PDB file of C-alpha atoms in Angstrom:
ATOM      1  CA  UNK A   1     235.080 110.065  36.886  1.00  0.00           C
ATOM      2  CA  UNK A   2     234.390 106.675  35.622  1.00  0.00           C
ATOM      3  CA  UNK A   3     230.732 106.502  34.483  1.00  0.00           C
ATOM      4  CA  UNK A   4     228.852 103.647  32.815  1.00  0.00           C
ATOM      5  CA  UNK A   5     225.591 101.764  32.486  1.00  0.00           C
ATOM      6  CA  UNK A   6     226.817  98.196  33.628  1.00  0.00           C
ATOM      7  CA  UNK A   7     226.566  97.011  37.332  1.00  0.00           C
ATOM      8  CA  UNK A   8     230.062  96.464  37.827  1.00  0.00           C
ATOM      9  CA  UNK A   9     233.708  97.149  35.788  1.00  0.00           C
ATOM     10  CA  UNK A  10     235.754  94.508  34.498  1.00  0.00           C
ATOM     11  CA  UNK A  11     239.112  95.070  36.435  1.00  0.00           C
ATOM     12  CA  UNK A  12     237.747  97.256  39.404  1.00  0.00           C
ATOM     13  CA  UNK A  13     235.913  95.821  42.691  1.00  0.00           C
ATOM     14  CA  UNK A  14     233.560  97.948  44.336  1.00  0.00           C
ATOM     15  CA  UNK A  15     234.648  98.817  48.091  1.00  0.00           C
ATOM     16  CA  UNK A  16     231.839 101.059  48.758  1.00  0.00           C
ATOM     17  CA  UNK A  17     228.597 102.011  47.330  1.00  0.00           C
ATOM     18  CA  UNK A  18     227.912 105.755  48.198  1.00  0.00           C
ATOM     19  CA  UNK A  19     224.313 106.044  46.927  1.00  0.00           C
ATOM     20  CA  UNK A  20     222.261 106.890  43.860  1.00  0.00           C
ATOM     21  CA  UNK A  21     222.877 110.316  42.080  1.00  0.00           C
ATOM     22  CA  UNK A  22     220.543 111.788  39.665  1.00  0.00           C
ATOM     23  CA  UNK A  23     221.134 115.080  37.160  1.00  0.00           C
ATOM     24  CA  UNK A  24     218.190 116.514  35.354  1.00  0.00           C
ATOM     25  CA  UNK A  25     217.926 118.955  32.274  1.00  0.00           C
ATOM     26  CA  UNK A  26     215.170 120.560  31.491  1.00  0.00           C
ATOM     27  CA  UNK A  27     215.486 122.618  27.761  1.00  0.00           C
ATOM     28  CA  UNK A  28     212.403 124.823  25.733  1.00  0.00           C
ATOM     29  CA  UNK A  29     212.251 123.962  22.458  1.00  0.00           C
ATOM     30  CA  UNK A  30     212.582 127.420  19.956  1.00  0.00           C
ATOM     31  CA  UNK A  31     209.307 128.420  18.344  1.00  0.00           C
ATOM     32  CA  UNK A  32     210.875 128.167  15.054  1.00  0.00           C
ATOM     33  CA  UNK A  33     212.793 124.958  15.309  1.00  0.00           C
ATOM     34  CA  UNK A  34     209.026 123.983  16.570  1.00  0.00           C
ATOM     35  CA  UNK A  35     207.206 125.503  13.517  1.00  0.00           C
ATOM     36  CA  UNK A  36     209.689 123.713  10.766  1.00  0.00           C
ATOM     37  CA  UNK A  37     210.273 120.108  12.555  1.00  0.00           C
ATOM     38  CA  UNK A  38     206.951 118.699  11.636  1.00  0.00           C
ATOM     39  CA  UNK A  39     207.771 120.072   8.105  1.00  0.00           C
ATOM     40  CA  UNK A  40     210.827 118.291   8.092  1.00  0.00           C
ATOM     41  CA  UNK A  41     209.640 115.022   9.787  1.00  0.00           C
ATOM     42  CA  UNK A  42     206.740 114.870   6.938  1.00  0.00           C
ATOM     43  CA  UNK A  43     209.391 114.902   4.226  1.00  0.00           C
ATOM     44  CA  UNK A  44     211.693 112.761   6.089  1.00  0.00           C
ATOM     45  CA  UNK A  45     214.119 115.643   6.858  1.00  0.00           C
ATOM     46  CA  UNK A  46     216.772 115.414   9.615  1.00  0.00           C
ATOM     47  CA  UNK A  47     216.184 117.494  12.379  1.00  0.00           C
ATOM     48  CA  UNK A  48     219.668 118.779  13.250  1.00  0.00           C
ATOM     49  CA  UNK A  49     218.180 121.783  15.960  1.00  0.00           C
ATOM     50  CA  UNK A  50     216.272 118.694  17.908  1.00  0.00           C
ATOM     51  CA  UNK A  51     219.515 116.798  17.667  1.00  0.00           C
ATOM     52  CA  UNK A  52     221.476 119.370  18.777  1.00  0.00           C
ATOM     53  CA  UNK A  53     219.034 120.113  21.995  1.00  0.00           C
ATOM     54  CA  UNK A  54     218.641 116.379  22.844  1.00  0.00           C
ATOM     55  CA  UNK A  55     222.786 116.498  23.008  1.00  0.00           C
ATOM     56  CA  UNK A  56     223.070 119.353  25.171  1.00  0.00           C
ATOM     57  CA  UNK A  57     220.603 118.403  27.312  1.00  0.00           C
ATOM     58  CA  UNK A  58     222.211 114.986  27.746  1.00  0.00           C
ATOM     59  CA  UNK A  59     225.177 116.689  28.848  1.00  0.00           C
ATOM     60  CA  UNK A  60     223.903 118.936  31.518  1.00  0.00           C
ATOM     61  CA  UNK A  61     221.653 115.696  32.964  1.00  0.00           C
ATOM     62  CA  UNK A  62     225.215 114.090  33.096  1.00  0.00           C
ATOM     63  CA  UNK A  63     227.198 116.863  34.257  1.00  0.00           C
ATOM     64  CA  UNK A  64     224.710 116.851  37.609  1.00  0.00           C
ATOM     65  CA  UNK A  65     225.045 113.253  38.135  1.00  0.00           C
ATOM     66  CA  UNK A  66     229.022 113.569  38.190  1.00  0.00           C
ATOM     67  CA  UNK A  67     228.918 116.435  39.769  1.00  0.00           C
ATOM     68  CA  UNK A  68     226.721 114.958  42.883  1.00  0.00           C
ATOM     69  CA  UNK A  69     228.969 111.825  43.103  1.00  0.00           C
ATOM     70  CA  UNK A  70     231.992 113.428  43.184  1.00  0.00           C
ATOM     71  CA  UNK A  71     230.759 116.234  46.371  1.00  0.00           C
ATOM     72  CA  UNK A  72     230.099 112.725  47.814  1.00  0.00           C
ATOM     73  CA  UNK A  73     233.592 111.116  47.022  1.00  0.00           C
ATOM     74  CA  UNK A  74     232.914 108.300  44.530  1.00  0.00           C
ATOM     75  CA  UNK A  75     234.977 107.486  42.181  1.00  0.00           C
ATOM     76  CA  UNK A  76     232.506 106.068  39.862  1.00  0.00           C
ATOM     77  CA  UNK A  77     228.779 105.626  38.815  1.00  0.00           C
ATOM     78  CA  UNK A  78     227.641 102.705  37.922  1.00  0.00           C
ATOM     79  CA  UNK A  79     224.672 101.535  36.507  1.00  0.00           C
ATOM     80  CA  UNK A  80     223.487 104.966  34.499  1.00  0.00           C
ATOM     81  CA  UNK A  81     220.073 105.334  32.914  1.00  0.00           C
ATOM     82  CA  UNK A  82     219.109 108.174  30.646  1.00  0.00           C
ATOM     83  CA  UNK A  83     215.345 108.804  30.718  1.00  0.00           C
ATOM     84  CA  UNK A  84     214.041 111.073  28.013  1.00  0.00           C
ATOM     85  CA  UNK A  85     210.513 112.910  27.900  1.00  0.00           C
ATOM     86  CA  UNK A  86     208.449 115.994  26.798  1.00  0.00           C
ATOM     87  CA  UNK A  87     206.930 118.369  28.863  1.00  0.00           C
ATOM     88  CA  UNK A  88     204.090 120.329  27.864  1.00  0.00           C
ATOM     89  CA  UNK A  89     200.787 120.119  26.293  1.00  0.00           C
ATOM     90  CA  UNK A  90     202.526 120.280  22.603  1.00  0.00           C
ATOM     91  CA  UNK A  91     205.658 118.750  23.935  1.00  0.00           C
ATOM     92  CA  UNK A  92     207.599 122.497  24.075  1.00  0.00           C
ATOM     93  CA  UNK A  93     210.532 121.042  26.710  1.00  0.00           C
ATOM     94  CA  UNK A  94     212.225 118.382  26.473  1.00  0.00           C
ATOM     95  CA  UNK A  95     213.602 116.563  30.271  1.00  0.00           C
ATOM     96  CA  UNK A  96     216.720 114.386  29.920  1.00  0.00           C
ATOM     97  CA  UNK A  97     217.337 112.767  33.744  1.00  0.00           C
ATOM     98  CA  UNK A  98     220.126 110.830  34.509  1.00  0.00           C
ATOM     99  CA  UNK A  99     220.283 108.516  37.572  1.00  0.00           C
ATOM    100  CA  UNK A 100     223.236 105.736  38.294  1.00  0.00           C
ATOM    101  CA  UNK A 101     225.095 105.012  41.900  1.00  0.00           C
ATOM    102  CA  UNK A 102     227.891 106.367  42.834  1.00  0.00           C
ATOM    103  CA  UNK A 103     230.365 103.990  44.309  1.00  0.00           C
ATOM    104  CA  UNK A 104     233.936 104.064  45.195  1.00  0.00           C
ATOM    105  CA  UNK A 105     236.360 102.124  43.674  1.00  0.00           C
ATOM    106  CA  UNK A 106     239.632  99.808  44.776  1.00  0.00           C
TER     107      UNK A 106
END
């Protein structure tokens, strides 16, 4: 599946636009990867566990969204927007959507 965050693709037309398709992750953060990233951020320290949560919860997001447009029999999604935010009064999840259309292509 062809996915991508321009409106059209160089090469390809569009014969039919199927409809918009969303995938949404939703991932707790570990207490101690939450007890030793403000230790890191106030020495300027990497935060490889945040990293590593932000990736994987990209990928699930993404893995809905292709998963949706293909039951639906596009080819495609076009036009994809990650959306990134914390949940929670101290910001324990983090929620990765992902929302593009799903069209089909020639």
């Amino acid at each position: 599946m062809l996915v991508t965050t321009t409106s059209n693709i160089e090469g390809k037309r569009i014969t039919k636009y199927v409809g918009l398709v969303n995938g949404e992750a939703i991932i707790g953060a570990n207490l101690v990867k939450d007890f030793f990233s403000p230790i890191r951020d106030v020495v300027g320290g990497h935060s490889g566990a945040y990293v590593q949560a932000l990736r994987e919860a990209k990928s699930i997001a993404l893995k809905e969204m292709i998963d949706q447009a293909t039951r639906l029999g596009a080819t495609a999604v076009i036009g994809v927007d990650l959306d990134y935010q914390t949940i929670g009064g101290s910001g324990a999840m983090l929620m990765v959507s992902a929302n593009g259309t799903a069209v089909i292509l020639d």
